[in-house]
PDB file of C-alpha atoms and ligand atoms in Angstrom:
ATOM      1  CA  UNK A   1      58.024  84.711 112.465  1.00  0.00           C
ATOM      2  CA  UNK A   2      60.370  83.970 109.622  1.00  0.00           C
ATOM      3  CA  UNK A   3      62.639  80.942 109.738  1.00  0.00           C
ATOM      4  CA  UNK A   4      65.496  83.375 110.206  1.00  0.00           C
ATOM      5  CA  UNK A   5      64.026  84.905 113.341  1.00  0.00           C
ATOM      6  CA  UNK A   6      63.084  81.537 114.805  1.00  0.00           C
ATOM      7  CA  UNK A   7      66.611  80.252 114.372  1.00  0.00           C
ATOM      8  CA  UNK A   8      68.050  83.430 115.816  1.00  0.00           C
ATOM      9  CA  UNK A   9      65.892  83.408 118.927  1.00  0.00           C
ATOM     10  CA  UNK A  10      66.478  79.674 119.360  1.00  0.00           C
ATOM     11  CA  UNK A  11      70.130  80.471 119.944  1.00  0.00           C
ATOM     12  CA  UNK A  12      69.187  82.841 122.707  1.00  0.00           C
ATOM     13  CA  UNK A  13      67.494  80.911 125.488  1.00  0.00           C
ATOM     14  CA  UNK A  14      65.937  84.040 126.983  1.00  0.00           C
ATOM     15  CA  UNK A  15      64.406  84.995 123.665  1.00  0.00           C
ATOM     16  CA  UNK A  16      65.119  88.661 124.296  1.00  0.00           C
ATOM     17  CA  UNK A  17      64.896  89.204 120.556  1.00  0.00           C
ATOM     18  CA  UNK A  18      61.186  89.855 120.586  1.00  0.00           C
ATOM     19  CA  UNK A  19      61.619  92.599 123.176  1.00  0.00           C
ATOM     20  CA  UNK A  20      64.705  94.142 121.658  1.00  0.00           C
ATOM     21  CA  UNK A  21      64.434  97.868 120.914  1.00  0.00           C
ATOM     22  CA  UNK A  22      65.738  98.272 117.384  1.00  0.00           C
ATOM     23  CA  UNK A  23      64.938 101.977 116.924  1.00  0.00           C
ATOM     24  CA  UNK A  24      64.891 104.552 119.650  1.00  0.00           C
ATOM     25  CA  UNK A  25      64.052 108.177 118.912  1.00  0.00           C
ATOM     26  CA  UNK A  26      64.580 110.768 121.610  1.00  0.00           C
ATOM     27  CA  UNK A  27      63.362 114.319 121.435  1.00  0.00           C
ATOM     28  CA  UNK A  28      63.771 114.602 117.694  1.00  0.00           C
ATOM     29  CA  UNK A  29      63.609 118.168 116.426  1.00  0.00           C
ATOM     30  CA  UNK A  30      63.604 119.079 112.749  1.00  0.00           C
ATOM     31  CA  UNK A  31      63.329 122.554 111.293  1.00  0.00           C
ATOM     32  CA  UNK A  32      63.063 123.800 107.742  1.00  0.00           C
ATOM     33  CA  UNK A  33      64.375 127.314 108.234  1.00  0.00           C
ATOM     34  CA  UNK A  34      62.167 128.807 110.922  1.00  0.00           C
ATOM     35  CA  UNK A  35      59.446 126.199 110.534  1.00  0.00           C
ATOM     36  CA  UNK A  36      59.688 123.591 113.283  1.00  0.00           C
ATOM     37  CA  UNK A  37      58.291 120.466 111.694  1.00  0.00           C
ATOM     38  CA  UNK A  38      59.231 117.877 114.336  1.00  0.00           C
ATOM     39  CA  UNK A  39      58.950 119.292 117.843  1.00  0.00           C
ATOM     40  CA  UNK A  40      60.380 116.612 120.101  1.00  0.00           C
ATOM     41  CA  UNK A  41      59.378 113.198 118.794  1.00  0.00           C
ATOM     42  CA  UNK A  42      59.890 110.235 121.130  1.00  0.00           C
ATOM     43  CA  UNK A  43      59.388 106.732 119.838  1.00  0.00           C
ATOM     44  CA  UNK A  44      60.699 103.247 120.510  1.00  0.00           C
ATOM     45  CA  UNK A  45      60.286 100.425 118.036  1.00  0.00           C
ATOM     46  CA  UNK A  46      60.747  96.793 119.001  1.00  0.00           C
ATOM     47  CA  UNK A  47      62.216  94.277 116.627  1.00  0.00           C
ATOM     48  CA  UNK A  48      59.422  92.677 114.624  1.00  0.00           C
ATOM     49  CA  UNK A  49      56.858  95.355 115.425  1.00  0.00           C
ATOM     50  CA  UNK A  50      54.576  96.880 112.814  1.00  0.00           C
ATOM     51  CA  UNK A  51      53.786 100.490 113.597  1.00  0.00           C
ATOM     52  CA  UNK A  52      51.247 102.456 111.618  1.00  0.00           C
ATOM     53  CA  UNK A  53      51.698 106.224 111.665  1.00  0.00           C
ATOM     54  CA  UNK A  54      48.665 108.393 111.021  1.00  0.00           C
ATOM     55  CA  UNK A  55      47.942 112.081 111.250  1.00  0.00           C
ATOM     56  CA  UNK A  56      46.948 115.212 109.348  1.00  0.00           C
ATOM     57  CA  UNK A  57      48.794 116.290 106.226  1.00  0.00           C
ATOM     58  CA  UNK A  58      51.787 118.474 107.028  1.00  0.00           C
ATOM     59  CA  UNK A  59      52.135 117.029 110.534  1.00  0.00           C
ATOM     60  CA  UNK A  60      55.641 115.686 109.929  1.00  0.00           C
ATOM     61  CA  UNK A  61      55.094 111.984 109.159  1.00  0.00           C
ATOM     62  CA  UNK A  62      57.215 111.902 106.000  1.00  0.00           C
ATOM     63  CA  UNK A  63      59.880 114.054 107.597  1.00  0.00           C
ATOM     64  CA  UNK A  64      60.124 111.611 110.505  1.00  0.00           C
ATOM     65  CA  UNK A  65      60.667 108.624 108.196  1.00  0.00           C
ATOM     66  CA  UNK A  66      63.169 110.598 106.144  1.00  0.00           C
ATOM     67  CA  UNK A  67      65.162 111.496 109.267  1.00  0.00           C
ATOM     68  CA  UNK A  68      65.335 107.816 110.281  1.00  0.00           C
ATOM     69  CA  UNK A  69      66.786 106.961 106.879  1.00  0.00           C
ATOM     70  CA  UNK A  70      69.089 109.989 106.879  1.00  0.00           C
ATOM     71  CA  UNK A  71      67.385 111.568 103.917  1.00  0.00           C
ATOM     72  CA  UNK A  72      67.011 114.654 106.116  1.00  0.00           C
ATOM     73  CA  UNK A  73      69.293 116.221 108.670  1.00  0.00           C
ATOM     74  CA  UNK A  74      67.778 117.138 112.003  1.00  0.00           C
ATOM     75  CA  UNK A  75      68.599 119.868 114.497  1.00  0.00           C
ATOM     76  CA  UNK A  76      67.935 118.221 117.849  1.00  0.00           C
ATOM     77  CA  UNK A  77      67.581 114.877 119.560  1.00  0.00           C
ATOM     78  CA  UNK A  78      68.895 111.436 118.719  1.00  0.00           C
ATOM     79  CA  UNK A  79      67.963 108.445 116.634  1.00  0.00           C
ATOM     80  CA  UNK A  80      69.484 105.115 117.621  1.00  0.00           C
ATOM     81  CA  UNK A  81      69.600 101.963 115.534  1.00  0.00           C
ATOM     82  CA  UNK A  82      70.532  98.938 117.635  1.00  0.00           C
ATOM     83  CA  UNK A  83      71.665 101.301 120.377  1.00  0.00           C
ATOM     84  CA  UNK A  84      74.051 103.210 118.119  1.00  0.00           C
ATOM     85  CA  UNK A  85      73.430 106.814 117.043  1.00  0.00           C
ATOM     86  CA  UNK A  86      72.600 106.735 113.313  1.00  0.00           C
ATOM     87  CA  UNK A  87      75.184 109.429 112.694  1.00  0.00           C
ATOM     88  CA  UNK A  88      77.819 106.818 113.565  1.00  0.00           C
ATOM     89  CA  UNK A  89      76.814 104.668 110.605  1.00  0.00           C
ATOM     90  CA  UNK A  90      78.008 105.073 107.066  1.00  0.00           C
ATOM     91  CA  UNK A  91      74.955 106.333 105.164  1.00  0.00           C
ATOM     92  CA  UNK A  92      74.990 103.481 102.644  1.00  0.00           C
ATOM     93  CA  UNK A  93      75.212 100.905 105.409  1.00  0.00           C
ATOM     94  CA  UNK A  94      72.363 102.585 107.242  1.00  0.00           C
ATOM     95  CA  UNK A  95      70.158 102.583 104.149  1.00  0.00           C
ATOM     96  CA  UNK A  96      70.995  98.943 103.500  1.00  0.00           C
ATOM     97  CA  UNK A  97      69.641  98.141 106.957  1.00  0.00           C
ATOM     98  CA  UNK A  98      66.600 100.411 106.656  1.00  0.00           C
ATOM     99  CA  UNK A  99      64.684 100.009 103.396  1.00  0.00           C
ATOM    100  CA  UNK A 100      62.220 102.660 102.257  1.00  0.00           C
ATOM    101  CA  UNK A 101      59.240 102.602  99.922  1.00  0.00           C
ATOM    102  CA  UNK A 102      57.743 105.887  98.743  1.00  0.00           C
ATOM    103  CA  UNK A 103      54.355 106.971  97.466  1.00  0.00           C
ATOM    104  CA  UNK A 104      55.763 107.585  93.992  1.00  0.00           C
ATOM    105  CA  UNK A 105      57.533 104.210  93.486  1.00  0.00           C
ATOM    106  CA  UNK A 106      60.871 105.825  92.529  1.00  0.00           C
ATOM    107  CA  UNK A 107      61.910 103.000  90.204  1.00  0.00           C
ATOM    108  CA  UNK A 108      64.659 103.798  87.711  1.00  0.00           C
ATOM    109  CA  UNK A 109      62.636 104.309  84.503  1.00  0.00           C
ATOM    110  CA  UNK A 110      65.438 103.406  82.098  1.00  0.00           C
ATOM    111  CA  UNK A 111      66.105 100.035  83.764  1.00  0.00           C
ATOM    112  CA  UNK A 112      64.043  96.884  83.591  1.00  0.00           C
ATOM    113  CA  UNK A 113      62.707  95.225  86.725  1.00  0.00           C
ATOM    114  CA  UNK A 114      65.688  92.901  87.146  1.00  0.00           C
ATOM    115  CA  UNK A 115      68.220  95.725  86.831  1.00  0.00           C
ATOM    116  CA  UNK A 116      66.232  97.859  89.270  1.00  0.00           C
ATOM    117  CA  UNK A 117      66.508  95.026  91.784  1.00  0.00           C
ATOM    118  CA  UNK A 118      70.156  94.061  91.391  1.00  0.00           C
ATOM    119  CA  UNK A 119      71.659  97.548  91.145  1.00  0.00           C
ATOM    120  CA  UNK A 120      72.066  98.336  94.850  1.00  0.00           C
ATOM    121  CA  UNK A 121      73.216  94.896  96.071  1.00  0.00           C
ATOM    122  CA  UNK A 122      75.836  94.573  93.331  1.00  0.00           C
ATOM    123  CA  UNK A 123      77.065  98.154  93.790  1.00  0.00           C
ATOM    124  CA  UNK A 124      76.764  98.696  97.541  1.00  0.00           C
ATOM    125  CA  UNK A 125      77.210  95.151  98.831  1.00  0.00           C
ATOM    126  CA  UNK A 126      79.434  93.829  96.029  1.00  0.00           C
ATOM    127  CA  UNK A 127      77.091  90.891  95.613  1.00  0.00           C
ATOM    128  CA  UNK A 128      78.051  88.778  92.572  1.00  0.00           C
ATOM    129  CA  UNK A 129      75.612  89.307  89.705  1.00  0.00           C
ATOM    130  CA  UNK A 130      74.424  85.694  89.495  1.00  0.00           C
ATOM    131  CA  UNK A 131      73.676  85.645  93.210  1.00  0.00           C
ATOM    132  CA  UNK A 132      71.777  88.936  92.898  1.00  0.00           C
ATOM    133  CA  UNK A 133      69.762  87.576  89.961  1.00  0.00           C
ATOM    134  CA  UNK A 134      68.859  84.476  91.951  1.00  0.00           C
ATOM    135  CA  UNK A 135      67.753  86.588  94.896  1.00  0.00           C
ATOM    136  CA  UNK A 136      65.783  88.910  92.607  1.00  0.00           C
ATOM    137  CA  UNK A 137      63.852  85.935  91.263  1.00  0.00           C
ATOM    138  CA  UNK A 138      62.998  84.708  94.749  1.00  0.00           C
ATOM    139  CA  UNK A 139      61.746  88.136  95.796  1.00  0.00           C
ATOM    140  CA  UNK A 140      59.832  88.742  92.568  1.00  0.00           C
ATOM    141  CA  UNK A 141      57.989  85.456  93.059  1.00  0.00           C
ATOM    142  CA  UNK A 142      57.258  86.492  96.610  1.00  0.00           C
ATOM    143  CA  UNK A 143      55.517  89.659  95.349  1.00  0.00           C
ATOM    144  CA  UNK A 144      53.910  87.731  92.478  1.00  0.00           C
ATOM    145  CA  UNK A 145      55.827  89.392  89.645  1.00  0.00           C
ATOM    146  CA  UNK A 146      58.387  86.894  88.385  1.00  0.00           C
ATOM    147  CA  UNK A 147      56.820  87.115  84.917  1.00  0.00           C
ATOM    148  CA  UNK A 148      57.625  90.862  84.813  1.00  0.00           C
ATOM    149  CA  UNK A 149      61.348  90.429  85.385  1.00  0.00           C
ATOM    150  CA  UNK A 150      62.228  91.937  81.994  1.00  0.00           C
ATOM    151  CA  UNK A 151      59.518  94.594  81.917  1.00  0.00           C
ATOM    152  CA  UNK A 152      60.260  98.307  82.181  1.00  0.00           C
ATOM    153  CA  UNK A 153      58.493 100.397  84.826  1.00  0.00           C
ATOM    154  CA  UNK A 154      56.304 102.170  82.240  1.00  0.00           C
ATOM    155  CA  UNK A 155      54.889  98.775  81.227  1.00  0.00           C
ATOM    156  CA  UNK A 156      53.658  98.087  84.762  1.00  0.00           C
ATOM    157  CA  UNK A 157      50.533  99.152  86.625  1.00  0.00           C
ATOM    158  CA  UNK A 158      50.947 101.297  89.727  1.00  0.00           C
ATOM    159  CA  UNK A 159      50.342  98.313  91.974  1.00  0.00           C
ATOM    160  CA  UNK A 160      52.946  96.265  90.118  1.00  0.00           C
ATOM    161  CA  UNK A 161      55.457  99.122  90.299  1.00  0.00           C
ATOM    162  CA  UNK A 162      54.957  99.388  94.029  1.00  0.00           C
ATOM    163  CA  UNK A 163      55.409  95.625  94.493  1.00  0.00           C
ATOM    164  CA  UNK A 164      58.648  95.861  92.489  1.00  0.00           C
ATOM    165  CA  UNK A 165      59.736  98.756  94.718  1.00  0.00           C
ATOM    166  CA  UNK A 166      59.127  96.592  97.794  1.00  0.00           C
ATOM    167  CA  UNK A 167      61.076  93.679  96.284  1.00  0.00           C
ATOM    168  CA  UNK A 168      63.886  96.070  95.392  1.00  0.00           C
ATOM    169  CA  UNK A 169      64.117  97.302  98.984  1.00  0.00           C
ATOM    170  CA  UNK A 170      64.150  93.701 100.253  1.00  0.00           C
ATOM    171  CA  UNK A 171      67.151  92.874  98.039  1.00  0.00           C
ATOM    172  CA  UNK A 172      69.360  94.502 100.677  1.00  0.00           C
ATOM    173  CA  UNK A 173      68.014  92.271 103.478  1.00  0.00           C
ATOM    174  CA  UNK A 174      66.912  95.282 105.542  1.00  0.00           C
ATOM    175  CA  UNK A 175      66.113  94.842 109.211  1.00  0.00           C
ATOM    176  CA  UNK A 176      63.521  97.604 109.050  1.00  0.00           C
ATOM    177  CA  UNK A 177      61.187  98.784 106.317  1.00  0.00           C
ATOM    178  CA  UNK A 178      59.757 102.296 106.135  1.00  0.00           C
ATOM    179  CA  UNK A 179      56.663 102.872 103.994  1.00  0.00           C
ATOM    180  CA  UNK A 180      55.500 106.406 103.217  1.00  0.00           C
ATOM    181  CA  UNK A 181      51.895 106.270 101.984  1.00  0.00           C
ATOM    182  CA  UNK A 182      52.720 103.371  99.653  1.00  0.00           C
ATOM    183  CA  UNK A 183      49.171 103.060  98.305  1.00  0.00           C
ATOM    184  CA  UNK A 184      48.133 106.715  98.127  1.00  0.00           C
ATOM    185  CA  UNK A 185      49.028 107.116  94.454  1.00  0.00           C
ATOM    186  CA  UNK A 186      47.252 103.927  93.390  1.00  0.00           C
ATOM    187  CA  UNK A 187      43.890 103.417  91.744  1.00  0.00           C
ATOM    188  CA  UNK A 188      41.576 101.938  94.390  1.00  0.00           C
ATOM    189  CA  UNK A 189      41.440  98.499  92.761  1.00  0.00           C
ATOM    190  CA  UNK A 190      45.244  98.178  92.997  1.00  0.00           C
ATOM    191  CA  UNK A 191      45.574  99.030  96.669  1.00  0.00           C
ATOM    192  CA  UNK A 192      44.781  95.522  97.919  1.00  0.00           C
ATOM    193  CA  UNK A 193      47.584  93.731  96.087  1.00  0.00           C
ATOM    194  CA  UNK A 194      50.185  96.050  97.641  1.00  0.00           C
ATOM    195  CA  UNK A 195      48.668  95.819 101.130  1.00  0.00           C
ATOM    196  CA  UNK A 196      48.688  92.006 100.823  1.00  0.00           C
ATOM    197  CA  UNK A 197      52.424  92.019 100.134  1.00  0.00           C
ATOM    198  CA  UNK A 198      52.941  94.315 103.125  1.00  0.00           C
ATOM    199  CA  UNK A 199      50.803  92.116 105.370  1.00  0.00           C
ATOM    200  CA  UNK A 200      52.855  89.066 104.445  1.00  0.00           C
ATOM    201  CA  UNK A 201      56.012  90.979 105.158  1.00  0.00           C
ATOM    202  CA  UNK A 202      54.718  92.068 108.568  1.00  0.00           C
ATOM    203  CA  UNK A 203      53.725  88.494 109.396  1.00  0.00           C
ATOM    204  CA  UNK A 204      57.172  87.241 108.382  1.00  0.00           C
ATOM    205  CA  UNK A 205      58.583  89.237 111.307  1.00  0.00           C
ATOM    206  CA  UNK A 206      59.850  92.342 109.506  1.00  0.00           C
ATOM    207  CA  UNK A 207      60.026  95.498 111.602  1.00  0.00           C
ATOM    208  CA  UNK A 208      57.882  98.067 109.782  1.00  0.00           C
ATOM    209  CA  UNK A 209      56.947 101.727 110.116  1.00  0.00           C
ATOM    210  CA  UNK A 210      54.059 102.488 107.805  1.00  0.00           C
ATOM    211  CA  UNK A 211      52.525 105.884 107.137  1.00  0.00           C
ATOM    212  CA  UNK A 212      49.093 105.122 105.718  1.00  0.00           C
ATOM    213  CA  UNK A 213      45.437 106.024 105.880  1.00  0.00           C
ATOM    214  CA  UNK A 214      44.423 102.407 105.266  1.00  0.00           C
ATOM    215  CA  UNK A 215      42.784 101.751 108.594  1.00  0.00           C
ATOM    216  CA  UNK A 216      41.820  98.200 107.615  1.00  0.00           C
ATOM    217  CA  UNK A 217      45.514  97.437 107.260  1.00  0.00           C
ATOM    218  CA  UNK A 218      46.200  99.122 110.594  1.00  0.00           C
ATOM    219  CA  UNK A 219      43.484  97.100 112.320  1.00  0.00           C
ATOM    220  CA  UNK A 220      44.769  93.827 110.829  1.00  0.00           C
ATOM    221  CA  UNK A 221      48.519  94.092 111.263  1.00  0.00           C
ATOM    222  CA  UNK A 222      49.585  97.064 113.368  1.00  0.00           C
ATOM    223  CA  UNK A 223      50.925  96.340 116.820  1.00  0.00           C
ATOM    224  CA  UNK A 224      50.600 100.044 117.580  1.00  0.00           C
ATOM    225  CA  UNK A 225      49.157 103.105 115.915  1.00  0.00           C
ATOM    226  CA  UNK A 226      50.979 106.391 116.390  1.00  0.00           C
ATOM    227  CA  UNK A 227      49.050 109.601 115.818  1.00  0.00           C
ATOM    228  CA  UNK A 228      51.347 112.474 114.863  1.00  0.00           C
ATOM    229  CA  UNK A 229      50.035 116.004 114.682  1.00  0.00           C
ATOM    230  CA  UNK A 230      51.974 119.255 114.380  1.00  0.00           C
ATOM    231  CA  UNK A 231      55.294 117.542 114.921  1.00  0.00           C
ATOM    232  CA  UNK A 232      54.578 115.603 118.112  1.00  0.00           C
ATOM    233  CA  UNK A 233      53.296 112.148 118.972  1.00  0.00           C
ATOM    234  CA  UNK A 234      49.851 113.183 120.165  1.00  0.00           C
ATOM    235  CA  UNK A 235      48.621 109.703 121.044  1.00  0.00           C
ATOM    236  CA  UNK A 236      49.670 106.086 120.607  1.00  0.00           C
ATOM    237  CA  UNK A 237      48.335 102.679 121.422  1.00  0.00           C
ATOM    238  CA  UNK A 238      47.099  99.365 120.047  1.00  0.00           C
ATOM    239  CA  UNK A 239      44.697  99.656 117.060  1.00  0.00           C
ATOM    240  CA  UNK A 240      41.694  98.671 119.156  1.00  0.00           C
ATOM    241  CA  UNK A 241      42.283 101.510 121.564  1.00  0.00           C
ATOM    242  CA  UNK A 242      43.187 104.212 119.052  1.00  0.00           C
ATOM    243  CA  UNK A 243      40.488 103.380 116.518  1.00  0.00           C
ATOM    244  CA  UNK A 244      37.650 102.619 118.919  1.00  0.00           C
ATOM    245  CA  UNK A 245      38.421 104.760 121.905  1.00  0.00           C
ATOM    246  CA  UNK A 246      40.852 107.594 121.141  1.00  0.00           C
ATOM    247  CA  UNK A 247      41.572 109.735 124.168  1.00  0.00           C
ATOM    248  CA  UNK A 248      42.563 112.984 122.527  1.00  0.00           C
ATOM    249  CA  UNK A 249      40.187 115.346 120.812  1.00  0.00           C
ATOM    250  CA  UNK A 250      42.572 115.777 117.864  1.00  0.00           C
ATOM    251  CA  UNK A 251      42.777 112.038 117.272  1.00  0.00           C
ATOM    252  CA  UNK A 252      38.981 111.778 117.354  1.00  0.00           C
ATOM    253  CA  UNK A 253      38.593 114.616 114.863  1.00  0.00           C
ATOM    254  CA  UNK A 254      41.187 113.156 112.522  1.00  0.00           C
ATOM    255  CA  UNK A 255      39.628 109.692 112.596  1.00  0.00           C
ATOM    256  CA  UNK A 256      36.172 111.110 112.035  1.00  0.00           C
ATOM    257  CA  UNK A 257      37.444 112.759 108.847  1.00  0.00           C
ATOM    258  CA  UNK A 258      39.178 109.701 107.384  1.00  0.00           C
ATOM    259  CA  UNK A 259      36.964 106.792 108.467  1.00  0.00           C
TER     260      UNK A 259
HETATM  261  P1  ADP B   1      53.250 114.816 106.351  1.00  0.00           P
HETATM  262  O1  ADP B   1      54.045 113.726 105.720  1.00  0.00           O
HETATM  263  O2  ADP B   1      52.739 114.476 107.714  1.00  0.00           O
HETATM  264  O3  ADP B   1      52.148 115.309 105.461  1.00  0.00           O
HETATM  265  P2  ADP B   1      55.666 116.344 105.991  1.00  0.00           P
HETATM  266  O4  ADP B   1      56.668 115.691 106.844  1.00  0.00           O
HETATM  267  O5  ADP B   1      55.720 116.077 104.541  1.00  0.00           O
HETATM  268  O6  ADP B   1      54.202 116.058 106.580  1.00  0.00           O
HETATM  269  O7  ADP B   1      55.767 117.900 106.162  1.00  0.00           O
HETATM  270  C1  ADP B   1      55.771 118.545 107.414  1.00  0.00           C
HETATM  271  C2  ADP B   1      55.968 120.042 107.207  1.00  0.00           C
HETATM  272  O8  ADP B   1      57.263 120.271 106.696  1.00  0.00           O
HETATM  273  C3  ADP B   1      55.003 120.657 106.217  1.00  0.00           C
HETATM  274  O9  ADP B   1      54.661 121.939 106.695  1.00  0.00           O
HETATM  275  C4  ADP B   1      55.816 120.762 104.947  1.00  0.00           C
HETATM  276  O10 ADP B   1      55.385 121.831 104.165  1.00  0.00           O
HETATM  277  C5  ADP B   1      57.208 121.029 105.511  1.00  0.00           C
HETATM  278  N1  ADP B   1      58.281 120.544 104.607  1.00  0.00           N
HETATM  279  C6  ADP B   1      58.474 119.259 104.217  1.00  0.00           C
HETATM  280  N2  ADP B   1      59.556 119.162 103.423  1.00  0.00           N
HETATM  281  C7  ADP B   1      60.056 120.396 103.322  1.00  0.00           C
HETATM  282  C8  ADP B   1      61.197 120.969 102.650  1.00  0.00           C
HETATM  283  N3  ADP B   1      62.034 120.195 101.932  1.00  0.00           N
HETATM  284  N4  ADP B   1      61.402 122.302 102.770  1.00  0.00           N
HETATM  285  C9  ADP B   1      60.580 123.070 103.504  1.00  0.00           C
HETATM  286  N5  ADP B   1      59.505 122.611 104.170  1.00  0.00           N
HETATM  287  C10 ADP B   1      59.242 121.293 104.082  1.00  0.00           C
HETATM  288 MG1   MG B   2      53.807 112.725 103.940  1.00  0.00          MG
END
């Protein structure tokens, strides 16, 4: 629990915070032309939960995250953030509340690390530059990269780029973080440093949806694992259950291939 969450729940004597549903997805349907990629996804995420999403390539995991962040339109169903349909939010406000980290880092190559971090808060939130710089320094120390504040993305390793991308997303004080295979493009020896940052974030009380094949991470920090195949939630449960005793044949086959 972060200090912030502790203070917040202290105000509320019933501590309903920990049980609060922050994202609710009902019957989500997404098509690309005739191809139905999400075929009725249902999912509820509690505040502070870390959910790991697994499943075969092409099953719709990225599309699901992109719908939550309004990077994709969808054709059926609803997504609620804090009980409000996401279509009611201004898209910039929504993306400020839901940060996203991609496989391919997506840093602005012509900007140094500091400028990558302060761009969105100064533009979207009108944060004064000196305040943004101060915040950037705090977050860069948190991901262990304060000494790279003036570096350009091309001067960084993949692991460093991804840690900068996480710090950049945190600049907006998101309530939820979406990670789409954040370590898949990394050399194996750089995976750990990124997972460590994500573990700390999860332990600080951040609500996280993480698409990953890192089952060690899932075992350590996931509250639930969701197995998505062919556009539906095929199976879900705590890591112990899903990893040790999956009920569905498809889940078993998938795990056998990746473990
Ligand atoms: P996953 O992340 O689980 O590998 P995706 O969500 O990326 O799966 O893709 C699900 C399906 O949607 C795949 O068949 C993919 O080819 C298709 N798809 C994804 N993006 C597009 C797009 N922009 N246009 C057409 N088809 C797409
Ligand atoms: Mg994907």
